[in-house]
Amino acid sequence: MRRHRRRLRRGRGPAGLDAAEDLDAGAWARTLDVNLTGTFRLAQAVGRHMLAAGTGRIVNIASQAAHVGLDRHAAYCASKAGVLGLTRVLALEWGGRGVTVNTVSPTVVLTDLGRAAWAKAAGIRHQDEIPTGRFATPAEIAAAVLFLASDGAAMVNGADLRVDGGFTIR
């Protein structure tokens, strides 16, 4: 416990946010395991059923961090960029068999975790970098996912829908 407190004081924590030269190998691995390997395993498991049925929609969650470099986010940015690459491969392999695969790339989302992580000055500064001047709501992300999962998006395959208030247009 003492070691964990010492790491938190230096700005290192379980989220794996740290300068790249100081990023712990375990934090790197955990972030990739959750964000990229977890996405692959879930898509593979449901994809098998969808392929057998000849129809389905998979919507993976990437991030604005898949498109830009964010300070102290080496593992997170890498994992979310990996989700984009994985999505393109699955869309290519499965699209002709009735299963579309797309991503949604949100900005910070105002969940309990998002509010807690971005409640301080860094959150205010980050919102100032977003042309709409605010973070996304869970309902806005759900609406984007719902569209990509709908029959109205049957010809959308391998796409990334950025729901980031324009953050990545710069």
Coordinates of C-alpha atoms in Angstrom, one line a residue:
M1 CA 0.0 0.0 0.0
R2 CA 2.8 2.4 0.8
R3 CA 4.3 1.9 -2.7
H4 CA 0.9 2.6 -4.3
R5 CA 0.5 5.8 -2.3
R6 CA 4.0 6.9 -3.3
R7 CA 3.2 6.3 -7.0
L8 CA 0.0 8.3 -6.8
R9 CA 1.9 11.2 -5.2
R10 CA 4.2 11.2 -8.2
G11 CA 1.2 11.3 -10.6
R12 CA 1.3 7.6 -11.4
G13 CA -1.8 5.6 -10.8
P14 CA -3.7 2.5 -11.8
A15 CA -5.0 4.2 -15.0
G16 CA -1.5 4.1 -16.6
L17 CA -1.3 7.8 -17.1
D18 CA 2.3 8.8 -16.9
A19 CA 5.1 10.2 -19.0
A20 CA 6.2 7.5 -21.5
E21 CA 9.7 7.2 -20.1
D22 CA 8.2 6.4 -16.7
L23 CA 5.2 4.3 -17.7
D24 CA 5.2 1.0 -15.8
A25 CA 5.2 -2.1 -18.0
G26 CA 2.3 -3.5 -15.9
A27 CA 0.2 -0.4 -16.5
W28 CA 0.9 -0.6 -20.2
A29 CA -0.1 -4.2 -20.3
R30 CA -3.3 -3.7 -18.3
T31 CA -4.4 -0.8 -20.5
L32 CA -3.9 -2.8 -23.7
D33 CA -5.5 -5.9 -22.1
V34 CA -8.6 -4.0 -21.2
N35 CA -9.0 -1.7 -24.2
L36 CA -7.6 -3.7 -27.1
T37 CA -7.5 -7.4 -26.1
G38 CA -10.9 -7.1 -24.4
T39 CA -12.4 -5.5 -27.5
F40 CA -11.0 -8.2 -29.7
R41 CA -12.2 -11.1 -27.5
L42 CA -15.7 -9.7 -27.2
A43 CA -15.9 -9.0 -31.0
Q44 CA -14.6 -12.5 -31.8
A45 CA -17.1 -14.1 -29.4
V46 CA -20.2 -12.2 -30.7
G47 CA -18.9 -12.1 -34.3
R48 CA -18.9 -15.9 -34.5
H49 CA -22.6 -16.0 -33.6
M50 CA -23.4 -13.1 -36.0
L51 CA -21.5 -14.7 -38.8
A52 CA -23.4 -18.0 -38.3
A53 CA -26.6 -16.0 -38.5
G54 CA -25.4 -14.0 -41.5
T55 CA -26.2 -10.6 -40.0
G56 CA -25.0 -8.3 -37.2
R57 CA -23.6 -5.0 -36.1
I58 CA -20.6 -4.5 -33.9
V59 CA -19.8 -1.1 -32.6
N60 CA -16.5 -0.8 -30.8
I61 CA -15.6 2.2 -28.6
A62 CA -12.3 3.9 -29.5
S63 CA -11.6 7.5 -28.4
Q64 CA -10.5 10.9 -29.6
A65 CA -7.1 9.6 -28.2
A66 CA -7.0 7.2 -31.1
H67 CA -6.5 10.2 -33.5
V68 CA -4.2 12.5 -31.6
G69 CA -1.4 12.3 -29.1
L70 CA -2.3 13.2 -25.5
D71 CA 0.3 14.0 -23.0
R72 CA 0.8 11.1 -20.4
H73 CA -1.5 8.8 -22.4
A74 CA 0.9 6.6 -24.3
A75 CA -0.8 3.3 -23.4
Y76 CA -4.3 4.7 -23.7
C77 CA -3.6 6.3 -27.1
A78 CA -1.9 3.2 -28.4
S79 CA -4.7 0.9 -27.2
K80 CA -7.5 3.0 -28.8
A81 CA -5.6 3.4 -32.0
G82 CA -5.4 -0.4 -32.0
V83 CA -9.1 -0.6 -31.7
L84 CA -9.4 1.4 -34.9
G85 CA -7.1 -1.0 -36.7
L86 CA -8.9 -4.0 -35.4
T87 CA -12.2 -2.6 -36.4
R88 CA -11.0 -2.0 -40.0
V89 CA -9.7 -5.6 -40.3
L90 CA -13.0 -7.1 -38.9
A91 CA -15.0 -4.9 -41.2
L92 CA -13.0 -6.1 -44.1
E93 CA -13.2 -9.8 -43.2
W94 CA -16.9 -9.8 -42.0
G95 CA -18.6 -7.2 -44.1
G96 CA -19.2 -9.5 -47.0
R97 CA -20.8 -12.0 -44.7
G98 CA -23.4 -9.6 -43.3
V99 CA -21.6 -8.3 -40.2
T100 CA -20.6 -4.6 -40.1
V101 CA -18.0 -3.4 -37.7
N102 CA -17.6 0.3 -36.8
T103 CA -16.2 2.5 -34.0
V104 CA -17.4 5.5 -32.1
S105 CA -14.6 7.8 -30.9
P106 CA -15.8 10.1 -28.1
T107 CA -14.3 12.9 -26.2
V108 CA -14.4 12.7 -22.4
V109 CA -17.9 11.4 -21.5
L110 CA -19.6 12.7 -18.4
T111 CA -20.0 9.4 -16.6
D112 CA -19.1 9.2 -12.9
L113 CA -15.6 8.2 -13.8
G114 CA -15.3 11.0 -16.5
R115 CA -16.5 13.6 -14.1
A116 CA -14.1 12.5 -11.3
A117 CA -11.1 12.3 -13.6
W118 CA -11.6 15.7 -15.3
A119 CA -13.2 17.7 -12.5
K120 CA -10.1 19.8 -11.9
A121 CA -8.3 22.5 -13.9
A122 CA -7.1 20.0 -16.5
G123 CA -10.8 19.3 -17.3
I124 CA -11.6 23.0 -17.7
R125 CA -8.5 23.5 -20.0
H126 CA -9.5 20.4 -22.0
Q127 CA -13.0 21.7 -22.5
D128 CA -11.6 24.9 -23.8
E129 CA -9.8 22.9 -26.5
I130 CA -13.1 21.5 -27.8
P131 CA -14.9 23.7 -30.3
T132 CA -18.3 23.0 -28.7
G133 CA -16.8 23.9 -25.3
R134 CA -18.0 20.9 -23.4
F135 CA -17.7 17.1 -22.8
A136 CA -20.1 14.6 -24.2
T137 CA -23.1 13.1 -22.3
P138 CA -23.6 9.3 -22.1
A139 CA -26.9 9.8 -24.1
E140 CA -24.9 11.4 -27.0
I141 CA -22.6 8.5 -27.2
A142 CA -25.5 6.0 -26.9
A143 CA -27.3 7.8 -29.8
A144 CA -24.2 7.4 -32.0
V145 CA -23.9 3.7 -31.2
L146 CA -27.6 3.2 -31.7
F147 CA -27.3 4.7 -35.2
L148 CA -24.4 2.5 -36.2
A149 CA -26.3 -0.6 -34.8
S150 CA -29.4 0.3 -36.8
D151 CA -30.6 -0.9 -40.3
G152 CA -30.1 2.8 -41.4
A153 CA -26.3 2.2 -41.1
A154 CA -26.3 -1.1 -43.1
M155 CA -23.8 0.4 -45.6
V156 CA -21.6 1.9 -43.0
N157 CA -18.7 -0.5 -42.4
G158 CA -15.2 0.1 -41.1
A159 CA -16.0 3.7 -40.2
D160 CA -15.2 5.7 -37.2
L161 CA -17.8 8.2 -35.9
R162 CA -16.0 10.9 -33.9
V163 CA -18.3 12.3 -31.2
D164 CA -15.7 14.7 -29.8
G165 CA -17.3 18.2 -30.2
G166 CA -14.7 18.9 -33.0
F167 CA -11.6 18.3 -30.8
T168 CA -9.8 16.3 -33.6
I169 CA -10.6 18.7 -36.5
R170 CA -7.5 20.8 -35.6

